[in-house]
Coordinates of C-alpha atoms in Angstrom, one line a residue:
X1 CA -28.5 -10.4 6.1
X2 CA -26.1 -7.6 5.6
X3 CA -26.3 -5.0 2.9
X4 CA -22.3 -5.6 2.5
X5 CA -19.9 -8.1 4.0
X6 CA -16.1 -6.7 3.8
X7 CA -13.6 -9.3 4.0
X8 CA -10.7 -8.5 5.0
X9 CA -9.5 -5.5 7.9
X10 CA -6.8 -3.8 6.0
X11 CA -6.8 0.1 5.1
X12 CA -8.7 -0.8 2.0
X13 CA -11.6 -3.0 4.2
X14 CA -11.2 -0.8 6.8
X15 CA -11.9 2.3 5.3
X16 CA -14.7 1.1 3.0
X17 CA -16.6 -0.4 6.3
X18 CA -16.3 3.2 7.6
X19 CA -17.7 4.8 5.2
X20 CA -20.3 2.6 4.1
X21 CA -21.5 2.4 7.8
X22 CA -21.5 6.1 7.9
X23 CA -23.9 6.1 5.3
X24 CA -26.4 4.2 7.6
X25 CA -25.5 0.7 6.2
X26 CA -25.4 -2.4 7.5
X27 CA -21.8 -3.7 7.4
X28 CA -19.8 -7.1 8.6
X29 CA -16.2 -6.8 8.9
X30 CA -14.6 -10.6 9.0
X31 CA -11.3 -10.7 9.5
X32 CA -9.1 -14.2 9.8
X33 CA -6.6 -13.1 12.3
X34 CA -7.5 -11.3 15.8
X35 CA -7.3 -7.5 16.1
X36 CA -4.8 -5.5 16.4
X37 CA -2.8 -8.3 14.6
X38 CA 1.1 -7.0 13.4
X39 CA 0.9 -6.6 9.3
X40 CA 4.9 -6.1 7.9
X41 CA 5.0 -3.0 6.2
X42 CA 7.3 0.1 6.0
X43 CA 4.5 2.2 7.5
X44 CA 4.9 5.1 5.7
X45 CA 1.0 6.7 4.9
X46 CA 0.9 10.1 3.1
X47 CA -1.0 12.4 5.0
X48 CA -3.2 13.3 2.5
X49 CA -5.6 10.9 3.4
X50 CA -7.1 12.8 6.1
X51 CA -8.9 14.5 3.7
X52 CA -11.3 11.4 2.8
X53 CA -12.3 11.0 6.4
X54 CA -13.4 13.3 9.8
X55 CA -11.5 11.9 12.1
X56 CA -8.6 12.3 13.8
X57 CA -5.5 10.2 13.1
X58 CA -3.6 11.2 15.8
X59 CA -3.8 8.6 17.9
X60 CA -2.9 5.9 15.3
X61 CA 0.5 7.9 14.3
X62 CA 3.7 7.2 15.7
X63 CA 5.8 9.4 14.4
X64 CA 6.0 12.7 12.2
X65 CA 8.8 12.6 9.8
X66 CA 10.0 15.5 7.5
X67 CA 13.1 14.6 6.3
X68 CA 14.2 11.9 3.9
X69 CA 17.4 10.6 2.6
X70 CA 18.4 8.9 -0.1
X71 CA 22.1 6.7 -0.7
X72 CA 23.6 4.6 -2.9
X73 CA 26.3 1.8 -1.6
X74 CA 25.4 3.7 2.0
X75 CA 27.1 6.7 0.4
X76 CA 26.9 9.5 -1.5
X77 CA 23.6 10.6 0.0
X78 CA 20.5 13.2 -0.4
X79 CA 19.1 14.9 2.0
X80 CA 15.4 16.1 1.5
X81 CA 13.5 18.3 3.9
X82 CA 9.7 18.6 2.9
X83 CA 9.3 22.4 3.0
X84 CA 6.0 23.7 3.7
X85 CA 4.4 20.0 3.3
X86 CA 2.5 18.3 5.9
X87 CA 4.9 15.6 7.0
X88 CA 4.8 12.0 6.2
X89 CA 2.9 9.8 8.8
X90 CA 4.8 6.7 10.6
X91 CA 2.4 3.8 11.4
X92 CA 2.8 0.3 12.9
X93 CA 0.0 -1.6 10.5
X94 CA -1.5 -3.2 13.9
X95 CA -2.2 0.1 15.5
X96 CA -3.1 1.6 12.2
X97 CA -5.4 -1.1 10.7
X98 CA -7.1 -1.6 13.8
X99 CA -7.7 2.6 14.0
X100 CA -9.7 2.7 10.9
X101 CA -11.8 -0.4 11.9
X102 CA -12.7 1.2 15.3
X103 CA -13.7 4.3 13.5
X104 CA -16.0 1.8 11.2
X105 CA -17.2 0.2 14.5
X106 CA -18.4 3.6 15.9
X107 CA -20.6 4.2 12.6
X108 CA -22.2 0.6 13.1
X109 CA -20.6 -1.3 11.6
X110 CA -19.6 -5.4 13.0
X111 CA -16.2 -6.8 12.9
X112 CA -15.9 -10.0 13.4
X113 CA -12.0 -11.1 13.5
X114 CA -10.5 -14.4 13.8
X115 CA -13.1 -16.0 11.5
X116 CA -11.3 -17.4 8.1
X117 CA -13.3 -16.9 5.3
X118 CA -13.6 -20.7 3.5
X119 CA -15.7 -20.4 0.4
X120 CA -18.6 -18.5 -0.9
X121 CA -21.3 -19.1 -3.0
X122 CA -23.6 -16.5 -4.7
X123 CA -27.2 -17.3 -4.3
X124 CA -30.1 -15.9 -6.8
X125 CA -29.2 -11.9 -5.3
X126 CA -27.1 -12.5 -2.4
X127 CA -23.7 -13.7 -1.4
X128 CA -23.5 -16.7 1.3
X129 CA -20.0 -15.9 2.9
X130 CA -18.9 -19.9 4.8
X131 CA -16.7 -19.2 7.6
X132 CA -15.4 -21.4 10.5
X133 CA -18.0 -20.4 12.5
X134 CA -21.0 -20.7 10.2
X135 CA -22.7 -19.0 7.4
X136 CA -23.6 -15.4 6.6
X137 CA -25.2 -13.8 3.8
X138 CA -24.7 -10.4 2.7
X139 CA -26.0 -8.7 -0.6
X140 CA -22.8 -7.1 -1.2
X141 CA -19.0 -8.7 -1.4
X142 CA -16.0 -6.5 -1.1
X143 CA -12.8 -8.4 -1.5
X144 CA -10.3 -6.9 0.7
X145 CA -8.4 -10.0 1.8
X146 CA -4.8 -8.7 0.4
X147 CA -1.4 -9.9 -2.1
X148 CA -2.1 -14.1 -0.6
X149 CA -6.3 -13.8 -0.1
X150 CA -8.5 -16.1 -1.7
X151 CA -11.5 -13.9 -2.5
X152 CA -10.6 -12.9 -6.1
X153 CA -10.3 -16.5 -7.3
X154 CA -13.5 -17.6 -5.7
X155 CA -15.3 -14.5 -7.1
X156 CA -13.7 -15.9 -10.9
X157 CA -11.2 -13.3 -10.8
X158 CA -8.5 -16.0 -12.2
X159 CA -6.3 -14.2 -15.0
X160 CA -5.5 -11.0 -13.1
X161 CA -2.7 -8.7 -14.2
X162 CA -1.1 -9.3 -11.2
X163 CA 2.8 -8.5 -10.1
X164 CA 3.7 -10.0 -7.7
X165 CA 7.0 -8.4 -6.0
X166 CA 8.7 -9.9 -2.9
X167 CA 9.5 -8.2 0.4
X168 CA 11.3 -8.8 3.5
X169 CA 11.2 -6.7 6.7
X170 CA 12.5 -6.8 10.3
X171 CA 11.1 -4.5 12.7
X172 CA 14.2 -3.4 15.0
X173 CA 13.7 -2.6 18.3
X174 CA 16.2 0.8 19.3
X175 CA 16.9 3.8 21.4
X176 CA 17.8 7.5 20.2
X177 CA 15.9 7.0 16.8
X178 CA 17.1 8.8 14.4
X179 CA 13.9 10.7 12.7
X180 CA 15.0 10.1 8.9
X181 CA 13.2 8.4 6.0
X182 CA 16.0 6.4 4.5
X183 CA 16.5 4.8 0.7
X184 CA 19.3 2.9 -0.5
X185 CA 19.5 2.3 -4.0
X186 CA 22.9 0.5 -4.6
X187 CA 22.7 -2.3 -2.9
X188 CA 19.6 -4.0 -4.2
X189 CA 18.6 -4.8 -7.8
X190 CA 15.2 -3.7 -9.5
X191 CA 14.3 -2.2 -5.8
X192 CA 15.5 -0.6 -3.0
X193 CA 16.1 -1.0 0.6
X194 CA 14.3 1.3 3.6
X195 CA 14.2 2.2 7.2
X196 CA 11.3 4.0 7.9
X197 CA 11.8 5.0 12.2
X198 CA 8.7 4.5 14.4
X199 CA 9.0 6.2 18.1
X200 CA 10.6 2.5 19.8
X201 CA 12.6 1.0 16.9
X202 CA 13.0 0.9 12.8
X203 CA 11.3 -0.6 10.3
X204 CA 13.7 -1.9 8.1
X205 CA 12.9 -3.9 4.6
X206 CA 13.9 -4.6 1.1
X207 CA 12.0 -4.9 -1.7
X208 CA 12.3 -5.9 -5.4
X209 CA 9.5 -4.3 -7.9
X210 CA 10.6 -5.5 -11.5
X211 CA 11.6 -8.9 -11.2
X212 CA 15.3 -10.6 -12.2
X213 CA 17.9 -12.5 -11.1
X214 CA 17.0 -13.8 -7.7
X215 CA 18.9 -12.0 -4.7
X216 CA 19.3 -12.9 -0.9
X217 CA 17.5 -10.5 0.5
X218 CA 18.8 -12.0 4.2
X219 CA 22.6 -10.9 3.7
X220 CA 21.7 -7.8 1.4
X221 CA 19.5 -6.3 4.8
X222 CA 22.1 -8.0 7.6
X223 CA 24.9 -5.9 5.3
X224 CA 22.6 -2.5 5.5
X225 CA 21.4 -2.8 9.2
X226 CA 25.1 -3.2 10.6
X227 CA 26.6 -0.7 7.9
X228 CA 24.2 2.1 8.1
X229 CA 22.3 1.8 12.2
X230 CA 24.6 -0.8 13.6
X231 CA 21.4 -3.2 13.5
X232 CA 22.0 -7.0 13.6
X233 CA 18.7 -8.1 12.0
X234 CA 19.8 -11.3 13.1
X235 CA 18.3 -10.4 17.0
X236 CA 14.7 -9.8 15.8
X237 CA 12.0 -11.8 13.5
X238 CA 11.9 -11.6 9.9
X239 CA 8.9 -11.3 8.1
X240 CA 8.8 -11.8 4.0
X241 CA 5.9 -11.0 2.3
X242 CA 4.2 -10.6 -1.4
X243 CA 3.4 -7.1 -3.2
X244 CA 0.9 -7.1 -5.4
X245 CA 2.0 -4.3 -8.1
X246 CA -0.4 -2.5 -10.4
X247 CA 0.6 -3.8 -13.8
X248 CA -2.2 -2.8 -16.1
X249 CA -6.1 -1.7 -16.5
X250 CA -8.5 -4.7 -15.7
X251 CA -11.9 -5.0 -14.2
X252 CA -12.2 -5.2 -11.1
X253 CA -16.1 -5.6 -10.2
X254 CA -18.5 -9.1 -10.8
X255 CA -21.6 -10.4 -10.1
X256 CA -22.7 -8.1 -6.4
X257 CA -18.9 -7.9 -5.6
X258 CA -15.8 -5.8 -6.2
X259 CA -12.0 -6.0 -5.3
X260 CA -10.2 -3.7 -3.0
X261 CA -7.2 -3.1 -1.5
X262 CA -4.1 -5.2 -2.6
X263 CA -6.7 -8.0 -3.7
X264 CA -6.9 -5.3 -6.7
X265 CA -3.3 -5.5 -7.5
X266 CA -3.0 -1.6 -6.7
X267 CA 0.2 -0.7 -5.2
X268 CA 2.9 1.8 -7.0
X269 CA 5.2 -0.2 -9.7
X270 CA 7.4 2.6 -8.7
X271 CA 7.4 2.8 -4.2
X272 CA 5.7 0.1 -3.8
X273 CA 3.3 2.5 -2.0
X274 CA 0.6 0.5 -0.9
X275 CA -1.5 2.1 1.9
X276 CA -2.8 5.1 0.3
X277 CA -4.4 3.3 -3.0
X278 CA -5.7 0.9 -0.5
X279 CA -7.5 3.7 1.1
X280 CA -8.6 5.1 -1.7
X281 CA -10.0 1.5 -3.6
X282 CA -11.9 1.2 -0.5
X283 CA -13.6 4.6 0.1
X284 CA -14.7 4.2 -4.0
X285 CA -15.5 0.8 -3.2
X286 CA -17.7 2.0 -0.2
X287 CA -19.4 4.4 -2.8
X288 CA -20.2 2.0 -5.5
X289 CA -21.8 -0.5 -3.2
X290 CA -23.7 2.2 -1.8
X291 CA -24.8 3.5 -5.2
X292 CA -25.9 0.1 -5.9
X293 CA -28.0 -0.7 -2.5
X294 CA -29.6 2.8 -3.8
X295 CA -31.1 1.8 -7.3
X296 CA -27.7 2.5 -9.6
X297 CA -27.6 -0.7 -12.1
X298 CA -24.2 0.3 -13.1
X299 CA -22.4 1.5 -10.1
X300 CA -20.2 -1.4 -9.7
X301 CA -19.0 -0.9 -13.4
X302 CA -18.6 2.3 -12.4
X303 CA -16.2 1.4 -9.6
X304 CA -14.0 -0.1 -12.0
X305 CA -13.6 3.4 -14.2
X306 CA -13.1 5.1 -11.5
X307 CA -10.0 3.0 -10.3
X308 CA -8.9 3.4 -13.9
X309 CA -9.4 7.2 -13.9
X310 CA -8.3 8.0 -10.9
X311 CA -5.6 5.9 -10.2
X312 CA -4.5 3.5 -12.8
X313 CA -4.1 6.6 -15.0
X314 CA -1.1 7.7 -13.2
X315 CA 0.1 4.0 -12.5
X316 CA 0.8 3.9 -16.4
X317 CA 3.2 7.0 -15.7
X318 CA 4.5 5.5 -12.7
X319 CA 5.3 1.9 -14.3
X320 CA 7.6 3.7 -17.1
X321 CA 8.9 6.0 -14.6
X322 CA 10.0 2.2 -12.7
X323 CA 11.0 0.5 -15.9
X324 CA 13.7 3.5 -16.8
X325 CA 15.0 3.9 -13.3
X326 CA 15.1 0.4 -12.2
X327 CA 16.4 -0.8 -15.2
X328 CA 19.7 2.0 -14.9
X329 CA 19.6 2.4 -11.6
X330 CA 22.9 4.1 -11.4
X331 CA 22.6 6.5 -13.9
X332 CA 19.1 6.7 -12.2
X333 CA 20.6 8.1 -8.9
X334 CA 23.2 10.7 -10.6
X335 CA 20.8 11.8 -12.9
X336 CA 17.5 12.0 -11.0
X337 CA 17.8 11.4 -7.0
X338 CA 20.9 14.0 -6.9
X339 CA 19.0 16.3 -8.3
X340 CA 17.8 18.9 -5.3
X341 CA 14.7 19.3 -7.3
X342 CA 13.8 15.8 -8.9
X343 CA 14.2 13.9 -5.0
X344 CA 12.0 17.0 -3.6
X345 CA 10.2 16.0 -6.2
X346 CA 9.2 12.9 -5.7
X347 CA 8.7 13.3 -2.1
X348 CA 5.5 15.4 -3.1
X349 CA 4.3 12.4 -5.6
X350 CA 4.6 10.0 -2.0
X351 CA 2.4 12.1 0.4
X352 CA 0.0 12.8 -3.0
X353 CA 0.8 16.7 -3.6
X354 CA 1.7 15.6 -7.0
X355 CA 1.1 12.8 -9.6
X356 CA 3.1 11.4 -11.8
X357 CA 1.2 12.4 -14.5
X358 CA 2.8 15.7 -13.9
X359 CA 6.2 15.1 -13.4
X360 CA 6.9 11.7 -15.1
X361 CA 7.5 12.5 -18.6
X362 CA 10.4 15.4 -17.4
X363 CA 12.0 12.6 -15.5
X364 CA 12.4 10.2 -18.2
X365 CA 13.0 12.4 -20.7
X366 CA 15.9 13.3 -17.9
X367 CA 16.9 9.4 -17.5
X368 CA 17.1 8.7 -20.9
X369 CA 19.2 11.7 -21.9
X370 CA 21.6 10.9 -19.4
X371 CA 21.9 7.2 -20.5
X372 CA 23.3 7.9 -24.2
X373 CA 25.2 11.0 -22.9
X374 CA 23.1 13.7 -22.5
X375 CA 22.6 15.9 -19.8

């Protein structure tokens, strides 16, 4: 019997085993693949995360990066240096992921990967978690199984608000890295593309955050990596993948369980940032469940506020920040990414020294203008 079983070893299950271990409680970690396993993601964290934890990230960073740049067509291009700002963190997920669980491990708590969660069932005051290997029971659930789990719809979660985007990445082996965060607006509908460099190589992807017209992703990315790096995706795997977009308020807690993590349908309508609220869903996740193993009747309600205060809050801003940009994504660039001040800007919402709640109404207001002629 555990006081809480976390399924799923993402940043969101990670980071909730952590701190919920910390705490002095009993915690199983299952995870279906085996550790470090690769996860396709940009890799780009904010640094401000190392405030929720105290421990050293170091050693799960590959790179540093302080400049970004921004095209459109592969031209006509932005160059951003974050003055004065902690730089953004480059991960590889496997390295990353695996980090926070080792941390979690260290403060007690059990991982046990390659076991594939296959139903649960939710008996008088406890949860009976069936895996491949057996049966566990745990008083606590905390859903962390990510865009393609099963864990909501078992726990009755069936008519989320869910988003679902679509993503395809190639992780590109190379020499003499340039150290740039790069996004390319013009050549990709209701998206963008990236190539976020790692130490060895480039993460390169595409993703689409508002829906459409279907587009081949394949050519779009085989154009980019030969026009911009000389990159033939063509030599290295190809991984597609789901997003699951924040796309409204909604509960996310039932009966001794709660959703974290992209299970919560959390990540930015805007940069598809997904790491960071994953982080932070499952640090208040590890709260609430420990409120709850202390006496609180409410605290898994409470969870559910708090996502909506403290993150979904700014989602909202972020979502009509997405729908005016993606929507005139030309008039987008001229008016918003050229400006020195707006891309700076936005770099500050990414790494969390701003919210969109401050800057979001300006911006539109900006966008708008500049779509029936103003300035």
């Amino acid at each position: 019997m555990f006081d809480c079983i976390i399924v799923g070893a993402g940043p969101a299950g990670g980071s909730a085993a952590y701190h919920l271990a910390k705490q002095g409680r009993s915690v199983l970690i299952l995870e279906k693949d085996s550790l470090p396993r690769y996860k396709p993601c940009g890799g780009g964290v904010s640094p401000a995360i190392a405030q929720w934890f105290d421990f050293d990230f170091s050693p799960a960073i590959s790179c540093r990066i302080d400049t970004l740049r921004y095209t459109w067509n592969l031209e006509d291009p932005v160059d951003v240096k974050l003055e004065g700002q902690e730089p953004i963190w480059m991960v590889r997920r496997d390295v990353f992921d695996h980090f926070i669980v080792q941390q979690a491990q260290k403060q007690g708590a059990e991982l046990r990967d390659n076991t594939e969660v296959t139903s649960i069932e939710f008996k008088v005051d406890r949860w009976q978690v069936n895996t491949k290997n057996g049966s566990i029971e745990g008083k606590y659930l905390i859903a962390a199984d990510g865009a393609k789990g099963n864990m909501a719809k078992w726990l009755g979660f069936k008519d989320r608000k869910r988003r679902l985007a679509g993503a395809l990445e190639v992780e590109a082996a190379a020499e003499n890295i340039e150290k740039t965060i790069n996004f390319e607006f013009g050549l990709v509908k209701n998206g963008y593309i990236w190539n976020f460099p790692k130490e060895d190589g480039y993460s390169i992807g595409i993703g689409t955050f508002r829906g459409g017209e279907g587009q081949d992703f394949k050519k779009i990315l085989e154009a980019y990596g030969k026009g911009a790096y000389n990159v033939d995706i063509n030599n290295f795997k190809q991984f597609g993948h789901p997003l699951c977009i924040w796309d409204g308020d909604q509960k996310l807690h039932t009966q001794n369980a709660i959703l974290a993590g992209e299970a919560a349908c959390i990540v930015d309508p805007m940069t598809a940032e997904g790491i960071r609220p994953s982080i932070l869903s499952g640090i208040k996740a590890a709260g609430a469940i420990h409120d709850a193993l202390s006496g609180t009747s409410n605290a898994l309600e409470k969870y559910t506020e708090t996502m909506i205060d403290e993150w979904g809050a700014d989602m909202k801003w972020a979502q009509r920040l997405a729908a005016a940009f993606y929507q005139f994504p030309k008039v987008g660039y001229k008016a918003g990414v050229k400006r020195p001040s707006a891309s700076a800007t936005m770099a500050k919402v990414f790494i969390g020294e701003l919210s969109y709640s401050e800057v979001a109404g300006r911006a539109i207001k900006r966008l708008t203008g500049s779509m029936f002629g103003g300035k």
